[in-house]
PDB file of C-alpha atoms and ligand atoms in Angstrom:
ATOM      1  CA  MET A1285      -0.031  -0.109  -0.038  1.00 70.00           C
ATOM      2  CA  SER A1286       1.040   3.336  -0.513  1.00 79.00           C
ATOM      3  CA  ARG A1287       2.039   5.992   1.845  1.00 84.00           C
ATOM      4  CA  LYS A1288      -0.875   7.985   1.133  1.00 90.00           C
ATOM      5  CA  ARG A1289      -3.317   5.286   1.135  1.00 87.00           C
ATOM      6  CA  VAL A1290      -1.886   4.077   4.705  1.00 88.00           C
ATOM      7  CA  LYS A1291      -2.270   7.923   5.765  1.00 92.00           C
ATOM      8  CA  LEU A1292      -6.091   8.200   4.410  1.00 93.00           C
ATOM      9  CA  LEU A1293      -6.995   4.424   5.807  1.00 92.00           C
ATOM     10  CA  VAL A1294      -5.502   5.318   9.260  1.00 95.00           C
ATOM     11  CA  ASP A1295      -7.431   8.700   9.584  1.00 95.00           C
ATOM     12  CA  SER A1296     -10.927   7.068   8.274  1.00 95.00           C
ATOM     13  CA  LEU A1297     -10.207   3.967  10.916  1.00 95.00           C
ATOM     14  CA  THR A1298      -9.297   6.768  13.963  1.00 95.00           C
ATOM     15  CA  ARG A1299     -12.540   8.671  12.901  1.00 95.00           C
ATOM     16  CA  SER A1300     -14.753   5.394  13.220  1.00 92.00           C
ATOM     17  CA  SER A1301     -13.149   4.130  16.068  1.00 92.00           C
ATOM     18  CA  LYS A1302     -14.228   4.925  19.430  1.00 91.00           C
ATOM     19  CA  HIS A1303     -11.583   3.534  21.523  1.00 96.00           C
ATOM     20  CA  PHE A1304      -8.458   3.842  19.777  1.00 97.00           C
ATOM     21  CA  ASN A1305      -6.430   7.132  18.686  1.00 96.00           C
ATOM     22  CA  LYS A1306      -4.545   7.896  15.696  1.00 96.00           C
ATOM     23  CA  SER A1307      -0.897   6.587  16.641  1.00 95.00           C
ATOM     24  CA  GLU A1308      -2.636   3.384  18.196  1.00 96.00           C
ATOM     25  CA  VAL A1309      -4.473   2.615  14.726  1.00 97.00           C
ATOM     26  CA  GLU A1310      -1.323   3.356  13.567  1.00 96.00           C
ATOM     27  CA  CYS A1311       0.253  -0.140  15.136  1.00 96.00           C
ATOM     28  CA  LEU A1312      -2.853  -2.178  15.030  1.00 96.00           C
ATOM     29  CA  VAL A1313      -2.690  -1.786  11.218  1.00 94.00           C
ATOM     30  CA  LYS A1314       0.880  -2.226  11.204  1.00 94.00           C
ATOM     31  CA  LEU A1315       0.390  -5.519  12.823  1.00 95.00           C
ATOM     32  CA  PHE A1316      -2.575  -6.038  10.488  1.00 94.00           C
ATOM     33  CA  ASP A1317       0.243  -5.976   7.859  1.00 91.00           C
ATOM     34  CA  THR A1318       2.185  -8.067   9.701  1.00 92.00           C
ATOM     35  CA  LEU A1319      -0.834 -10.802   9.756  1.00 93.00           C
ATOM     36  CA  VAL A1320      -1.763 -10.379   6.465  1.00 91.00           C
ATOM     37  CA  ALA A1321       1.829 -11.240   5.233  1.00 88.00           C
ATOM     38  CA  LYS A1322       2.083 -14.219   7.677  1.00 85.00           C
ATOM     39  CA  ALA A1323      -1.226 -15.645   5.763  1.00 81.00           C
ATOM     40  CA  SER A1324      -0.983 -17.950   3.276  1.00 70.00           C
ATOM     41  CA  SER A1325      -4.069 -18.006   1.327  1.00 64.00           C
ATOM     42  CA  HIS A1326      -4.738 -14.582  -0.255  1.00 61.00           C
ATOM     43  CA  PHE A1327      -7.925 -13.330  -0.411  1.00 57.00           C
ATOM     44  CA  ALA A1328      -8.889 -10.688  -3.206  1.00 50.00           C
ATOM     45  CA  GLY A1329      -9.616  -8.273  -0.435  1.00 58.00           C
ATOM     46  CA  ALA A1330      -6.990  -7.337   1.544  1.00 75.00           C
ATOM     47  CA  GLY A1331      -7.163  -9.606   4.773  1.00 89.00           C
ATOM     48  CA  PHE A1332      -6.055 -12.685   6.902  1.00 92.00           C
ATOM     49  CA  ASP A1333      -7.188 -16.097   7.073  1.00 91.00           C
ATOM     50  CA  ARG A1334      -8.860 -17.948   9.999  1.00 93.00           C
ATOM     51  CA  THR A1335      -5.615 -20.043  10.726  1.00 93.00           C
ATOM     52  CA  VAL A1336      -3.671 -16.227  11.272  1.00 94.00           C
ATOM     53  CA  PHE A1337      -6.467 -15.190  13.644  1.00 96.00           C
ATOM     54  CA  ARG A1338      -6.629 -18.320  15.054  1.00 95.00           C
ATOM     55  CA  ASP A1339      -2.918 -18.406  16.520  1.00 95.00           C
ATOM     56  CA  THR A1340      -2.653 -14.558  17.040  1.00 96.00           C
ATOM     57  CA  LEU A1341      -5.424 -14.521  19.575  1.00 96.00           C
ATOM     58  CA  HIS A1342      -4.494 -18.071  21.010  1.00 95.00           C
ATOM     59  CA  SER A1343      -0.997 -15.787  21.703  1.00 93.00           C
ATOM     60  CA  ALA A1344      -1.810 -13.137  22.180  1.00 95.00           C
ATOM     61  CA  PHE A1345      -4.921 -13.248  25.183  1.00 95.00           C
ATOM     62  CA  GLY A1346      -4.557 -17.487  25.523  1.00 89.00           C
ATOM     63  CA  LEU A1347      -7.882 -18.313  24.090  1.00 89.00           C
ATOM     64  CA  THR A1348      -6.914 -21.877  23.583  1.00 86.00           C
ATOM     65  CA  ASP A1349     -10.586 -23.544  22.680  1.00 91.00           C
ATOM     66  CA  GLU A1350     -11.196 -24.440  19.128  1.00 91.00           C
ATOM     67  CA  VAL A1351     -14.766 -23.788  19.144  1.00 92.00           C
ATOM     68  CA  MET A1352     -14.569 -20.673  21.171  1.00 94.00           C
ATOM     69  CA  LEU A1353     -11.977 -19.490  18.578  1.00 95.00           C
ATOM     70  CA  ASP A1354     -13.973 -20.101  15.860  1.00 95.00           C
ATOM     71  CA  ARG A1355     -16.945 -18.266  17.109  1.00 96.00           C
ATOM     72  CA  VAL A1356     -14.673 -15.473  18.399  1.00 97.00           C
ATOM     73  CA  PHE A1357     -13.693 -15.416  14.197  1.00 97.00           C
ATOM     74  CA  SER A1358     -17.183 -15.363  13.182  1.00 96.00           C
ATOM     75  CA  THR A1359     -17.864 -12.075  15.048  1.00 96.00           C
ATOM     76  CA  PHE A1360     -14.880 -10.184  13.776  1.00 97.00           C
ATOM     77  CA  ASP A1361     -15.492 -11.160  10.408  1.00 95.00           C
ATOM     78  CA  ARG A1362     -19.068  -9.361  10.112  1.00 91.00           C
ATOM     79  CA  SER A1363     -19.028  -9.705   6.281  1.00 89.00           C
ATOM     80  CA  ASN A1364     -18.562 -13.396   6.363  1.00 90.00           C
ATOM     81  CA  THR A1365     -16.050 -13.254   3.944  1.00 89.00           C
ATOM     82  CA  GLY A1366     -13.588 -15.811   5.735  1.00 90.00           C
ATOM     83  CA  ASN A1367     -11.157 -13.057   6.263  1.00 91.00           C
ATOM     84  CA  ILE A1368     -10.208 -10.183   8.586  1.00 95.00           C
ATOM     85  CA  THR A1369     -10.299  -7.132   6.351  1.00 94.00           C
ATOM     86  CA  VAL A1370      -8.130  -3.904   8.235  1.00 94.00           C
ATOM     87  CA  VAL A1371     -11.773  -2.569   9.682  1.00 95.00           C
ATOM     88  CA  GLU A1372     -13.106  -5.867  10.974  1.00 96.00           C
ATOM     89  CA  TRP A1373      -9.814  -5.959  13.151  1.00 96.00           C
ATOM     90  CA  VAL A1374      -9.624  -2.636  14.420  1.00 97.00           C
ATOM     91  CA  GLU A1375     -13.134  -2.499  15.576  1.00 96.00           C
ATOM     92  CA  GLY A1376     -13.333  -6.231  16.744  1.00 97.00           C
ATOM     93  CA  LEU A1377      -9.935  -5.229  18.881  1.00 97.00           C
ATOM     94  CA  GLY A1378     -11.679  -2.256  20.378  1.00 97.00           C
ATOM     95  CA  VAL A1379     -14.200  -4.399  21.965  1.00 97.00           C
ATOM     96  CA  LEU A1380     -12.005  -6.755  23.108  1.00 97.00           C
ATOM     97  CA  LEU A1381      -9.672  -4.596  24.459  1.00 97.00           C
ATOM     98  CA  ARG A1382     -11.269  -1.651  25.608  1.00 97.00           C
ATOM     99  CA  GLY A1383     -15.014  -2.595  25.063  1.00 97.00           C
ATOM    100  CA  THR A1384     -17.711  -0.737  27.057  1.00 97.00           C
ATOM    101  CA  LEU A1385     -20.034  -3.066  29.006  1.00 97.00           C
ATOM    102  CA  GLU A1386     -22.964  -2.484  26.182  1.00 97.00           C
ATOM    103  CA  GLU A1387     -20.364  -3.552  23.633  1.00 97.00           C
ATOM    104  CA  LYS A1388     -19.445  -6.251  25.149  1.00 98.00           C
ATOM    105  CA  MET A1389     -22.627  -7.657  25.885  1.00 98.00           C
ATOM    106  CA  LYS A1390     -23.496  -7.704  22.334  1.00 98.00           C
ATOM    107  CA  TYR A1391     -20.295  -8.987  21.295  1.00 98.00           C
ATOM    108  CA  CYS A1392     -20.979 -12.092  24.199  1.00 98.00           C
ATOM    109  CA  PHE A1393     -24.428 -12.813  22.979  1.00 98.00           C
ATOM    110  CA  ALA A1394     -23.278 -13.306  19.268  1.00 97.00           C
ATOM    111  CA  ILE A1395     -20.532 -15.538  20.247  1.00 97.00           C
ATOM    112  CA  TYR A1396     -23.020 -17.760  21.994  1.00 98.00           C
ATOM    113  CA  ASP A1397     -26.146 -17.202  19.648  1.00 98.00           C
ATOM    114  CA  LEU A1398     -24.776 -19.987  17.497  1.00 96.00           C
ATOM    115  CA  ASN A1399     -27.334 -19.335  13.703  1.00 96.00           C
ATOM    116  CA  GLY A1400     -27.705 -15.623  14.414  1.00 95.00           C
ATOM    117  CA  ASP A1401     -31.403 -15.629  14.827  1.00 98.00           C
ATOM    118  CA  GLY A1402     -31.273 -13.297  17.174  1.00 98.00           C
ATOM    119  CA  TYR A1403     -31.991 -16.357  20.088  1.00 98.00           C
ATOM    120  CA  ILE A1404     -29.645 -18.153  22.513  1.00 98.00           C
ATOM    121  CA  SER A1405     -31.614 -21.309  22.541  1.00 98.00           C
ATOM    122  CA  ARG A1406     -31.365 -24.443  24.662  1.00 97.00           C
ATOM    123  CA  GLU A1407     -29.625 -26.344  22.146  1.00 97.00           C
ATOM    124  CA  GLU A1408     -27.232 -23.536  21.518  1.00 98.00           C
ATOM    125  CA  MET A1409     -26.893 -23.214  25.267  1.00 97.00           C
ATOM    126  CA  PHE A1410     -26.325 -26.658  25.435  1.00 96.00           C
ATOM    127  CA  GLN A1411     -23.582 -26.999  22.817  1.00 94.00           C
ATOM    128  CA  MET A1412     -20.895 -24.151  24.499  1.00 95.00           C
ATOM    129  CA  LEU A1413     -21.453 -25.184  27.970  1.00 94.00           C
ATOM    130  CA  LYS A1414     -20.670 -28.612  27.033  1.00 91.00           C
ATOM    131  CA  ASN A1415     -17.709 -27.558  24.862  1.00 89.00           C
ATOM    132  CA  SER A1416     -16.544 -24.717  27.855  1.00 85.00           C
ATOM    133  CA  LEU A1417     -16.966 -27.562  30.733  1.00 80.00           C
ATOM    134  CA  LEU A1418     -14.178 -29.711  31.434  1.00 66.00           C
ATOM    135  CA  ILE A1419     -16.217 -32.884  31.963  1.00 59.00           C
ATOM    136  CA  GLN A1420     -14.692 -35.947  34.403  1.00 58.00           C
ATOM    137  CA  PRO A1421     -14.407 -39.144  32.642  1.00 58.00           C
ATOM    138  CA  ALA A1422     -16.097 -40.653  35.817  1.00 62.00           C
ATOM    139  CA  ASP A1423     -19.743 -38.914  35.197  1.00 62.00           C
ATOM    140  CA  GLU A1424     -21.685 -41.348  34.410  1.00 68.00           C
ATOM    141  CA  GLU A1425     -24.289 -39.195  32.132  1.00 74.00           C
ATOM    142  CA  PRO A1426     -22.076 -36.189  31.398  1.00 74.00           C
ATOM    143  CA  ASP A1427     -24.675 -34.658  29.265  1.00 86.00           C
ATOM    144  CA  GLU A1428     -27.394 -34.756  32.213  1.00 88.00           C
ATOM    145  CA  GLY A1429     -25.257 -32.439  33.759  1.00 88.00           C
ATOM    146  CA  VAL A1430     -24.944 -30.207  31.266  1.00 92.00           C
ATOM    147  CA  LYS A1431     -28.662 -30.102  30.706  1.00 93.00           C
ATOM    148  CA  ASP A1432     -29.309 -29.014  34.269  1.00 94.00           C
ATOM    149  CA  LEU A1433     -27.078 -26.011  33.926  1.00 94.00           C
ATOM    150  CA  VAL A1434     -28.543 -25.037  30.906  1.00 96.00           C
ATOM    151  CA  GLU A1435     -32.283 -24.990  32.878  1.00 97.00           C
ATOM    152  CA  ILE A1436     -30.221 -23.563  35.966  1.00 96.00           C
ATOM    153  CA  ALA A1437     -29.433 -20.532  33.231  1.00 97.00           C
ATOM    154  CA  LEU A1438     -33.050 -20.688  31.803  1.00 97.00           C
ATOM    155  CA  LYS A1439     -34.138 -20.698  35.634  1.00 97.00           C
ATOM    156  CA  LYS A1440     -31.681 -16.976  36.207  1.00 97.00           C
ATOM    157  CA  MET A1441     -31.975 -15.320  33.020  1.00 98.00           C
ATOM    158  CA  ASP A1442     -35.643 -15.977  30.675  1.00 98.00           C
ATOM    159  CA  TYR A1443     -37.387 -13.347  32.086  1.00 97.00           C
ATOM    160  CA  ASP A1444     -39.765 -13.268  29.580  1.00 97.00           C
ATOM    161  CA  HIS A1445     -40.247 -17.572  30.175  1.00 97.00           C
ATOM    162  CA  ASP A1446     -40.469 -18.413  26.647  1.00 98.00           C
ATOM    163  CA  GLY A1447     -37.512 -20.619  26.677  1.00 97.00           C
ATOM    164  CA  LYS A1448     -34.916 -18.780  25.212  1.00 98.00           C
ATOM    165  CA  LEU A1449     -32.726 -15.723  25.948  1.00 98.00           C
ATOM    166  CA  SER A1450     -33.668 -12.823  23.804  1.00 98.00           C
ATOM    167  CA  PHE A1451     -30.712 -10.384  23.747  1.00 98.00           C
ATOM    168  CA  THR A1452     -33.028  -8.421  26.279  1.00 98.00           C
ATOM    169  CA  ASP A1453     -33.051 -10.811  28.922  1.00 98.00           C
ATOM    170  CA  PHE A1454     -29.307 -11.355  28.317  1.00 98.00           C
ATOM    171  CA  GLU A1455     -28.616  -7.907  29.073  1.00 98.00           C
ATOM    172  CA  LYS A1456     -31.019  -7.770  32.017  1.00 98.00           C
ATOM    173  CA  ALA A1457     -28.925 -10.855  33.520  1.00 98.00           C
ATOM    174  CA  VAL A1458     -25.879  -9.144  33.096  1.00 98.00           C
ATOM    175  CA  ARG A1459     -26.767  -6.019  34.335  1.00 98.00           C
ATOM    176  CA  GLU A1460     -27.880  -7.668  37.328  1.00 97.00           C
ATOM    177  CA  GLU A1461     -25.285 -10.008  37.234  1.00 96.00           C
ATOM    178  CA  SER A1462     -21.711  -9.479  35.889  1.00 95.00           C
ATOM    179  CA  LEU A1463     -20.575 -12.546  35.718  1.00 94.00           C
ATOM    180  CA  LEU A1464     -23.136 -14.101  33.590  1.00 97.00           C
ATOM    181  CA  LEU A1465     -21.377 -11.956  30.757  1.00 98.00           C
ATOM    182  CA  GLU A1466     -19.672 -14.805  29.773  1.00 96.00           C
ATOM    183  CA  ALA A1467     -21.764 -17.220  31.370  1.00 96.00           C
ATOM    184  CA  PHE A1468     -21.727 -19.702  28.464  1.00 96.00           C
ATOM    185  CA  GLY A1469     -18.044 -20.091  28.282  1.00 94.00           C
ATOM    186  CA  PRO A1470     -14.892 -17.510  27.993  1.00 94.00           C
ATOM    187  CA  CYS A1471     -14.585 -15.354  24.757  1.00 96.00           C
ATOM    188  CA  LEU A1472     -13.380 -12.234  26.495  1.00 96.00           C
ATOM    189  CA  PRO A1473      -9.628 -11.688  27.272  1.00 96.00           C
ATOM    190  CA  ASP A1474      -8.332 -11.476  30.980  1.00 94.00           C
ATOM    191  CA  ILE A1475      -7.313  -7.702  31.875  1.00 95.00           C
ATOM    192  CA  LYS A1476      -3.535  -9.662  32.311  1.00 96.00           C
ATOM    193  CA  SER A1477      -3.384 -10.351  28.542  1.00 96.00           C
ATOM    194  CA  ILE A1478      -4.821  -7.190  27.928  1.00 97.00           C
ATOM    195  CA  ILE A1479      -2.217  -4.902  29.305  1.00 96.00           C
ATOM    196  CA  ALA A1480       0.663  -7.215  28.068  1.00 96.00           C
ATOM    197  CA  PHE A1481      -0.557  -7.201  24.522  1.00 96.00           C
ATOM    198  CA  GLU A1482      -1.118  -3.190  24.362  1.00 96.00           C
ATOM    199  CA  GLN A1483       2.064  -2.652  25.764  1.00 96.00           C
ATOM    200  CA  LYS A1484       3.474  -5.190  23.127  1.00 95.00           C
ATOM    201  CA  VAL A1485       1.587  -3.482  20.336  1.00 95.00           C
ATOM    202  CA  PHE A1486       1.354   0.079  21.352  1.00 94.00           C
ATOM    203  CA  ARG A1487       4.852   0.070  22.925  1.00 83.00           C
ATOM    204  CA  GLU A1488       6.735   1.480  19.858  1.00 65.00           C
ATOM    205  CA  THR A1489       4.621   4.844  17.960  1.00 55.00           C
ATOM    206  CA  PRO A1490       5.668   5.447  14.535  1.00 51.00           C
ATOM    207  CA  LYS A1491       5.781   8.586  13.489  1.00 51.00           C
TER     208      LYS A1491
HETATM  209 CA1   CA B 499     -29.851 -18.977  17.923  1.00 80.03          CA
HETATM  210 CA1   CA B 500     -36.374 -15.171  27.100  1.00 80.03          CA
END
């Protein structure tokens, strides 16, 4: 990319970003470029693929679970093209690193709403919980324990009693008990890895 185009890109991203200043956006674009260079498959539009995304989030934030990383990828990849563009990258990191509670609630809800129909269903809770819990092999009927948890979650969060969680249900529950934000599986980086990531990426401020 030419210098002028990079400048235009950084200006436009800085304007649209609620969380990063100009020099931070520059650092994120720089990191984006190194990730694109790493990607084995090259798309028509510039971006990097799922594999690079997974490796990056794994090493930066310690997110190791494959299923969860796929969900995080899908919420970043808003245009659903199978690769992450620079806009998606900066916006997604904005939520992960510095998102407001509102943004984080939307993000987590989208992670758990596997089919994207606007509700977290019993089946979706079951799948996410089953995946995120370490089932002891000694458990005779591990699925039963997960089913019980789904019912407990519904009892606590399904305010309108329709057997599924709308965003309104989810929001109300999280505002009452913030731990419910990641009720169906960890999908946000912890504060330690956020600080480490920011120190590493934003350390050198390009001119
Ligand atoms: Ca759903
Ligand atoms: Ca409901």
